[in-house]
Amino acid sequence: ESWSQGIVPHFITCNNFIGNSYAKVLHGFIRDCMSPNSKMKLDTTEPLYIIELGAGAGKFSYFMLKALEEMQAVCDFPFRKIVFVMTDFTEKNFLFWQSHPALKNYFESGQLDAGIFDAVEDNKINLWRSGKTLTAGSCKNPVVIVANYLFDTLYHDIFQIDNGVLKEGLISVGSKQSEEPDPLDPEIIQRLENHYRYVDIDPAYYLQEEGDEKPIRR
């Protein structure tokens, strides 16, 4: 309902203008990388992956990929080696992309691939079409990440420095009503209140586990 009524302004990031604009930014990045004095040379024999996190219905993916296709004649990197990867954490969206006629040719040409990916929990992407698995360090070229309307949905840690003391922000969410008979009622959001409190923490807030920094899970 939020999407259909325009409460979530998804059109801002899912239109032809934005797709073209992102493609131009990528074109500039490629041009800089391919310049003689670049310290980040691209390997034209290897794929250049563009990964969209939280691709949703895939509208933005289509617009950006189409824009890149239209500017391939002036791009310093071979278009056939650019692979756009759509990801989302829901299988419903994943299946929708596979059956959408506007994406069919791109999937068949190899310019487009897709995978289910949870930006909070996962650390690899299994590509549906090519069968490849993308992990940290597996790509020869830098990976381009697109993340429209994503970061506001991820877990965040809140910190505050008060008189030189590092503190962690803890949030409690409650209702203005004494009881909520249906906690899944969409209208409950109108009655919610957030309460913050800050507590002192040790500077070593994040633990080192097997070489990876992971937040302490409570």
PDB file of C-alpha atoms in Angstrom:
ATOM      1  CA  GLU A   1       0.000   0.000   0.000  1.00  0.00           C
ATOM      2  CA  SER A   2       2.856   2.384   0.812  1.00  0.00           C
ATOM      3  CA  TRP A   3       4.333   1.835  -2.645  1.00  0.00           C
ATOM      4  CA  SER A   4       1.040   2.041  -4.567  1.00  0.00           C
ATOM      5  CA  GLN A   5      -0.031   5.252  -2.841  1.00  0.00           C
ATOM      6  CA  GLY A   6       3.297   6.950  -3.409  1.00  0.00           C
ATOM      7  CA  ILE A   7       4.181   7.151   0.287  1.00  0.00           C
ATOM      8  CA  VAL A   8       7.532   5.621  -0.630  1.00  0.00           C
ATOM      9  CA  PRO A   9       8.884   7.915  -3.399  1.00  0.00           C
ATOM     10  CA  HIS A  10      10.459   5.085  -5.398  1.00  0.00           C
ATOM     11  CA  PHE A  11      10.059   6.955  -8.702  1.00  0.00           C
ATOM     12  CA  ILE A  12      12.874   9.283  -7.619  1.00  0.00           C
ATOM     13  CA  THR A  13      15.414   6.482  -8.048  1.00  0.00           C
ATOM     14  CA  CYS A  14      13.653   4.416 -10.728  1.00  0.00           C
ATOM     15  CA  ASN A  15      13.360   6.561 -13.839  1.00  0.00           C
ATOM     16  CA  ASN A  16      15.130   7.016 -17.144  1.00  0.00           C
ATOM     17  CA  PHE A  17      16.888  10.236 -16.085  1.00  0.00           C
ATOM     18  CA  ILE A  18      18.467   8.613 -13.031  1.00  0.00           C
ATOM     19  CA  GLY A  19      19.455   5.533 -15.028  1.00  0.00           C
ATOM     20  CA  ASN A  20      21.199   7.737 -17.603  1.00  0.00           C
ATOM     21  CA  SER A  21      22.862   9.808 -14.889  1.00  0.00           C
ATOM     22  CA  TYR A  22      24.320   6.756 -13.160  1.00  0.00           C
ATOM     23  CA  ALA A  23      25.525   5.409 -16.500  1.00  0.00           C
ATOM     24  CA  LYS A  24      27.344   8.697 -17.162  1.00  0.00           C
ATOM     25  CA  VAL A  25      29.021   8.517 -13.749  1.00  0.00           C
ATOM     26  CA  LEU A  26      30.177   4.975 -14.523  1.00  0.00           C
ATOM     27  CA  HIS A  27      31.383   6.084 -17.952  1.00  0.00           C
ATOM     28  CA  GLY A  28      33.493   8.783 -16.283  1.00  0.00           C
ATOM     29  CA  PHE A  29      34.901   6.254 -13.820  1.00  0.00           C
ATOM     30  CA  ILE A  30      35.861   3.901 -16.659  1.00  0.00           C
ATOM     31  CA  ARG A  31      37.462   6.753 -18.592  1.00  0.00           C
ATOM     32  CA  ASP A  32      39.575   7.706 -15.565  1.00  0.00           C
ATOM     33  CA  CYS A  33      40.614   4.090 -15.001  1.00  0.00           C
ATOM     34  CA  MET A  34      41.621   3.641 -18.632  1.00  0.00           C
ATOM     35  CA  SER A  35      43.676   6.849 -18.804  1.00  0.00           C
ATOM     36  CA  PRO A  36      47.468   6.424 -19.226  1.00  0.00           C
ATOM     37  CA  ASN A  37      48.261   7.741 -15.740  1.00  0.00           C
ATOM     38  CA  SER A  38      45.616   5.720 -13.923  1.00  0.00           C
ATOM     39  CA  LYS A  39      46.667   3.731 -10.856  1.00  0.00           C
ATOM     40  CA  MET A  40      43.548   1.555 -11.156  1.00  0.00           C
ATOM     41  CA  LYS A  41      43.773  -0.057 -14.566  1.00  0.00           C
ATOM     42  CA  LEU A  42      40.872  -2.172 -15.754  1.00  0.00           C
ATOM     43  CA  ASP A  43      41.429  -5.561 -17.348  1.00  0.00           C
ATOM     44  CA  THR A  44      39.353  -5.546 -20.544  1.00  0.00           C
ATOM     45  CA  THR A  45      39.502  -9.339 -20.745  1.00  0.00           C
ATOM     46  CA  GLU A  46      37.693  -9.698 -17.404  1.00  0.00           C
ATOM     47  CA  PRO A  47      34.097  -8.778 -16.492  1.00  0.00           C
ATOM     48  CA  LEU A  48      33.296  -5.437 -14.905  1.00  0.00           C
ATOM     49  CA  TYR A  49      30.455  -6.184 -12.508  1.00  0.00           C
ATOM     50  CA  ILE A  50      27.818  -3.627 -11.595  1.00  0.00           C
ATOM     51  CA  ILE A  51      25.910  -4.978  -8.610  1.00  0.00           C
ATOM     52  CA  GLU A  52      22.629  -3.407  -7.595  1.00  0.00           C
ATOM     53  CA  LEU A  53      21.670  -4.182  -4.012  1.00  0.00           C
ATOM     54  CA  GLY A  54      17.936  -4.241  -3.408  1.00  0.00           C
ATOM     55  CA  ALA A  55      16.958  -4.089  -7.084  1.00  0.00           C
ATOM     56  CA  GLY A  56      13.249  -4.473  -6.307  1.00  0.00           C
ATOM     57  CA  ALA A  57      11.176  -4.695  -9.469  1.00  0.00           C
ATOM     58  CA  GLY A  58      14.273  -4.093 -11.611  1.00  0.00           C
ATOM     59  CA  LYS A  59      13.128  -0.855 -13.214  1.00  0.00           C
ATOM     60  CA  PHE A  60      16.312   1.067 -12.404  1.00  0.00           C
ATOM     61  CA  SER A  61      18.476  -1.869 -13.508  1.00  0.00           C
ATOM     62  CA  TYR A  62      16.822  -1.827 -16.913  1.00  0.00           C
ATOM     63  CA  PHE A  63      17.227   1.929 -17.378  1.00  0.00           C
ATOM     64  CA  MET A  64      20.905   1.968 -16.411  1.00  0.00           C
ATOM     65  CA  LEU A  65      21.796  -1.079 -18.497  1.00  0.00           C
ATOM     66  CA  LYS A  66      19.954   0.368 -21.493  1.00  0.00           C
ATOM     67  CA  ALA A  67      21.833   3.666 -21.080  1.00  0.00           C
ATOM     68  CA  LEU A  68      25.173   1.843 -20.965  1.00  0.00           C
ATOM     69  CA  GLU A  69      24.239  -0.059 -24.100  1.00  0.00           C
ATOM     70  CA  GLU A  70      23.447   3.189 -25.916  1.00  0.00           C
ATOM     71  CA  MET A  71      26.803   4.748 -25.009  1.00  0.00           C
ATOM     72  CA  GLN A  72      28.944   1.682 -25.762  1.00  0.00           C
ATOM     73  CA  ALA A  73      30.429   3.332 -28.873  1.00  0.00           C
ATOM     74  CA  VAL A  74      32.102   6.005 -26.725  1.00  0.00           C
ATOM     75  CA  CYS A  75      32.967   3.788 -23.759  1.00  0.00           C
ATOM     76  CA  ASP A  76      36.618   2.855 -23.227  1.00  0.00           C
ATOM     77  CA  PHE A  77      35.650  -0.561 -21.852  1.00  0.00           C
ATOM     78  CA  PRO A  78      34.008  -3.262 -24.019  1.00  0.00           C
ATOM     79  CA  PHE A  79      30.280  -3.327 -23.333  1.00  0.00           C
ATOM     80  CA  ARG A  80      30.132  -7.101 -23.764  1.00  0.00           C
ATOM     81  CA  LYS A  81      32.371  -7.432 -20.680  1.00  0.00           C
ATOM     82  CA  ILE A  82      30.098  -5.277 -18.505  1.00  0.00           C
ATOM     83  CA  VAL A  83      27.786  -7.464 -16.426  1.00  0.00           C
ATOM     84  CA  PHE A  84      24.938  -5.895 -14.482  1.00  0.00           C
ATOM     85  CA  VAL A  85      23.914  -8.024 -11.487  1.00  0.00           C
ATOM     86  CA  MET A  86      20.475  -7.549  -9.941  1.00  0.00           C
ATOM     87  CA  THR A  87      20.159  -8.703  -6.346  1.00  0.00           C
ATOM     88  CA  ASP A  88      17.488  -8.732  -3.672  1.00  0.00           C
ATOM     89  CA  PHE A  89      16.779 -10.859  -0.616  1.00  0.00           C
ATOM     90  CA  THR A  90      13.335 -12.024  -1.765  1.00  0.00           C
ATOM     91  CA  GLU A  91      12.810 -14.931  -4.128  1.00  0.00           C
ATOM     92  CA  LYS A  92       9.622 -13.304  -5.423  1.00  0.00           C
ATOM     93  CA  ASN A  93      11.578 -10.457  -7.028  1.00  0.00           C
ATOM     94  CA  PHE A  94      14.202 -12.879  -8.301  1.00  0.00           C
ATOM     95  CA  LEU A  95      11.577 -14.971 -10.118  1.00  0.00           C
ATOM     96  CA  PHE A  96       9.913 -11.836 -11.466  1.00  0.00           C
ATOM     97  CA  TRP A  97      13.135 -10.697 -13.169  1.00  0.00           C
ATOM     98  CA  GLN A  98      13.629 -14.064 -14.827  1.00  0.00           C
ATOM     99  CA  SER A  99      10.233 -13.903 -16.505  1.00  0.00           C
ATOM    100  CA  HIS A 100      10.156 -10.215 -17.457  1.00  0.00           C
ATOM    101  CA  PRO A 101      10.214  -9.718 -21.254  1.00  0.00           C
ATOM    102  CA  ALA A 102      12.147  -6.420 -21.056  1.00  0.00           C
ATOM    103  CA  LEU A 103      15.072  -8.190 -19.379  1.00  0.00           C
ATOM    104  CA  LYS A 104      15.028 -11.360 -21.486  1.00  0.00           C
ATOM    105  CA  ASN A 105      17.526 -10.256 -24.157  1.00  0.00           C
ATOM    106  CA  TYR A 106      19.971  -8.917 -21.588  1.00  0.00           C
ATOM    107  CA  PHE A 107      19.904 -12.183 -19.658  1.00  0.00           C
ATOM    108  CA  GLU A 108      20.446 -14.185 -22.840  1.00  0.00           C
ATOM    109  CA  SER A 109      23.356 -11.989 -23.973  1.00  0.00           C
ATOM    110  CA  GLY A 110      25.103 -12.290 -20.620  1.00  0.00           C
ATOM    111  CA  GLN A 111      24.948  -8.542 -19.969  1.00  0.00           C
ATOM    112  CA  LEU A 112      22.572  -9.193 -17.090  1.00  0.00           C
ATOM    113  CA  ASP A 113      22.690 -11.696 -14.272  1.00  0.00           C
ATOM    114  CA  ALA A 114      20.868 -12.043 -10.978  1.00  0.00           C
ATOM    115  CA  GLY A 115      21.099 -13.565  -7.535  1.00  0.00           C
ATOM    116  CA  ILE A 116      19.438 -13.640  -4.144  1.00  0.00           C
ATOM    117  CA  PHE A 117      21.516 -11.612  -1.694  1.00  0.00           C
ATOM    118  CA  ASP A 118      20.816 -10.379   1.823  1.00  0.00           C
ATOM    119  CA  ALA A 119      23.005  -7.320   2.390  1.00  0.00           C
ATOM    120  CA  VAL A 120      22.941  -7.909   6.158  1.00  0.00           C
ATOM    121  CA  GLU A 121      23.791 -11.606   6.362  1.00  0.00           C
ATOM    122  CA  ASP A 122      25.356 -12.791   3.093  1.00  0.00           C
ATOM    123  CA  ASN A 123      28.972 -12.488   1.961  1.00  0.00           C
ATOM    124  CA  LYS A 124      28.715 -14.034  -1.497  1.00  0.00           C
ATOM    125  CA  ILE A 125      26.441 -13.833  -4.531  1.00  0.00           C
ATOM    126  CA  ASN A 126      25.576 -16.953  -6.508  1.00  0.00           C
ATOM    127  CA  LEU A 127      24.822 -15.807 -10.043  1.00  0.00           C
ATOM    128  CA  TRP A 128      21.791 -17.467 -11.576  1.00  0.00           C
ATOM    129  CA  ARG A 129      22.676 -17.332 -15.265  1.00  0.00           C
ATOM    130  CA  SER A 130      26.455 -17.805 -15.366  1.00  0.00           C
ATOM    131  CA  GLY A 131      26.667 -20.103 -12.353  1.00  0.00           C
ATOM    132  CA  LYS A 132      29.585 -18.092 -10.968  1.00  0.00           C
ATOM    133  CA  THR A 133      29.941 -17.096  -7.332  1.00  0.00           C
ATOM    134  CA  LEU A 134      31.115 -13.597  -6.459  1.00  0.00           C
ATOM    135  CA  THR A 135      33.026 -13.280  -3.194  1.00  0.00           C
ATOM    136  CA  ALA A 136      35.488 -10.809  -1.719  1.00  0.00           C
ATOM    137  CA  GLY A 137      38.616 -10.872  -3.863  1.00  0.00           C
ATOM    138  CA  SER A 138      37.135 -13.029  -6.625  1.00  0.00           C
ATOM    139  CA  CYS A 139      36.890 -10.238  -9.219  1.00  0.00           C
ATOM    140  CA  LYS A 140      39.889  -8.948 -11.166  1.00  0.00           C
ATOM    141  CA  ASN A 141      38.272  -5.556 -11.791  1.00  0.00           C
ATOM    142  CA  PRO A 142      36.785  -3.241  -9.165  1.00  0.00           C
ATOM    143  CA  VAL A 143      33.136  -3.943  -8.398  1.00  0.00           C
ATOM    144  CA  VAL A 144      30.635  -1.127  -8.923  1.00  0.00           C
ATOM    145  CA  ILE A 145      27.884  -1.070  -6.286  1.00  0.00           C
ATOM    146  CA  VAL A 146      24.498   0.628  -6.673  1.00  0.00           C
ATOM    147  CA  ALA A 147      22.413   0.865  -3.506  1.00  0.00           C
ATOM    148  CA  ASN A 148      19.323   3.027  -3.946  1.00  0.00           C
ATOM    149  CA  TYR A 149      16.879   2.911  -1.043  1.00  0.00           C
ATOM    150  CA  LEU A 150      18.980   0.334   0.768  1.00  0.00           C
ATOM    151  CA  PHE A 151      20.945   1.797   3.656  1.00  0.00           C
ATOM    152  CA  ASP A 152      17.846   2.965   5.502  1.00  0.00           C
ATOM    153  CA  THR A 153      16.758  -0.685   5.728  1.00  0.00           C
ATOM    154  CA  LEU A 154      20.017  -2.046   7.182  1.00  0.00           C
ATOM    155  CA  TYR A 155      20.992  -2.472  10.806  1.00  0.00           C
ATOM    156  CA  HIS A 156      22.889   0.492  12.228  1.00  0.00           C
ATOM    157  CA  ASP A 157      24.914   1.141  15.348  1.00  0.00           C
ATOM    158  CA  ILE A 158      24.471   4.533  17.005  1.00  0.00           C
ATOM    159  CA  PHE A 159      27.268   6.192  18.944  1.00  0.00           C
ATOM    160  CA  GLN A 160      27.718   9.424  20.826  1.00  0.00           C
ATOM    161  CA  ILE A 161      30.774  11.104  22.300  1.00  0.00           C
ATOM    162  CA  ASP A 162      29.831  12.935  25.485  1.00  0.00           C
ATOM    163  CA  ASN A 163      32.632  14.876  27.194  1.00  0.00           C
ATOM    164  CA  GLY A 164      35.190  12.574  25.624  1.00  0.00           C
ATOM    165  CA  VAL A 165      33.348   9.398  26.612  1.00  0.00           C
ATOM    166  CA  LEU A 166      32.204   6.995  23.893  1.00  0.00           C
ATOM    167  CA  LYS A 167      28.615   5.873  24.334  1.00  0.00           C
ATOM    168  CA  GLU A 168      26.307   3.481  22.541  1.00  0.00           C
ATOM    169  CA  GLY A 169      22.788   4.549  21.656  1.00  0.00           C
ATOM    170  CA  LEU A 170      20.052   2.088  22.603  1.00  0.00           C
ATOM    171  CA  ILE A 171      16.550   2.500  21.246  1.00  0.00           C
ATOM    172  CA  SER A 172      13.255   1.310  22.675  1.00  0.00           C
ATOM    173  CA  VAL A 173      10.155   1.311  20.500  1.00  0.00           C
ATOM    174  CA  GLY A 174       6.733   1.524  22.082  1.00  0.00           C
ATOM    175  CA  SER A 175       3.165   2.481  21.320  1.00  0.00           C
ATOM    176  CA  LYS A 176       1.229   5.485  22.543  1.00  0.00           C
ATOM    177  CA  GLN A 177      -1.513   3.012  23.461  1.00  0.00           C
ATOM    178  CA  SER A 178      -1.323   0.866  26.574  1.00  0.00           C
ATOM    179  CA  GLU A 179      -2.016  -2.257  24.503  1.00  0.00           C
ATOM    180  CA  GLU A 180      -1.720  -3.241  20.835  1.00  0.00           C
ATOM    181  CA  PRO A 181      -3.995  -6.217  20.076  1.00  0.00           C
ATOM    182  CA  ASP A 182      -2.484  -6.677  16.617  1.00  0.00           C
ATOM    183  CA  PRO A 183       1.275  -5.932  16.450  1.00  0.00           C
ATOM    184  CA  LEU A 184       1.171  -6.517  12.661  1.00  0.00           C
ATOM    185  CA  ASP A 185      -1.419  -3.789  12.061  1.00  0.00           C
ATOM    186  CA  PRO A 186       0.109  -1.431   9.411  1.00  0.00           C
ATOM    187  CA  GLU A 187      -1.460   1.564  11.162  1.00  0.00           C
ATOM    188  CA  ILE A 188       0.607   0.894  14.268  1.00  0.00           C
ATOM    189  CA  ILE A 189       3.393   2.981  12.759  1.00  0.00           C
ATOM    190  CA  GLN A 190       1.250   6.066  13.398  1.00  0.00           C
ATOM    191  CA  ARG A 191       1.299   5.300  17.127  1.00  0.00           C
ATOM    192  CA  LEU A 192       4.916   4.316  17.624  1.00  0.00           C
ATOM    193  CA  GLU A 193       7.365   6.303  19.713  1.00  0.00           C
ATOM    194  CA  ASN A 194      11.140   5.920  19.855  1.00  0.00           C
ATOM    195  CA  HIS A 195      13.056   6.413  23.092  1.00  0.00           C
ATOM    196  CA  TYR A 196      16.851   6.662  23.131  1.00  0.00           C
ATOM    197  CA  ARG A 197      19.283   6.207  25.978  1.00  0.00           C
ATOM    198  CA  TYR A 198      23.067   6.250  25.849  1.00  0.00           C
ATOM    199  CA  VAL A 199      25.379   4.022  27.875  1.00  0.00           C
ATOM    200  CA  ASP A 200      29.163   4.002  28.226  1.00  0.00           C
ATOM    201  CA  ILE A 201      30.972   1.365  26.176  1.00  0.00           C
ATOM    202  CA  ASP A 202      34.471   0.007  25.859  1.00  0.00           C
ATOM    203  CA  PRO A 203      36.437   1.390  22.879  1.00  0.00           C
ATOM    204  CA  ALA A 204      36.909  -2.236  21.723  1.00  0.00           C
ATOM    205  CA  TYR A 205      33.233  -2.432  20.838  1.00  0.00           C
ATOM    206  CA  TYR A 206      33.761  -4.619  17.774  1.00  0.00           C
ATOM    207  CA  LEU A 207      35.331  -8.025  18.246  1.00  0.00           C
ATOM    208  CA  GLN A 208      37.850  -9.625  15.919  1.00  0.00           C
ATOM    209  CA  GLU A 209      36.617 -13.066  14.861  1.00  0.00           C
ATOM    210  CA  GLU A 210      38.539 -15.209  12.401  1.00  0.00           C
ATOM    211  CA  GLY A 211      40.017 -12.177  10.692  1.00  0.00           C
ATOM    212  CA  ASP A 212      36.702 -10.415  10.120  1.00  0.00           C
ATOM    213  CA  GLU A 213      35.344  -7.563  12.164  1.00  0.00           C
ATOM    214  CA  LYS A 214      31.818  -8.389  13.281  1.00  0.00           C
ATOM    215  CA  PRO A 215      29.588  -6.411  15.609  1.00  0.00           C
ATOM    216  CA  ILE A 216      28.906  -7.914  18.990  1.00  0.00           C
ATOM    217  CA  ARG A 217      25.558  -9.659  18.794  1.00  0.00           C
ATOM    218  CA  ARG A 218      23.317  -9.159  21.792  1.00  0.00           C
TER     219      ARG A 218
END
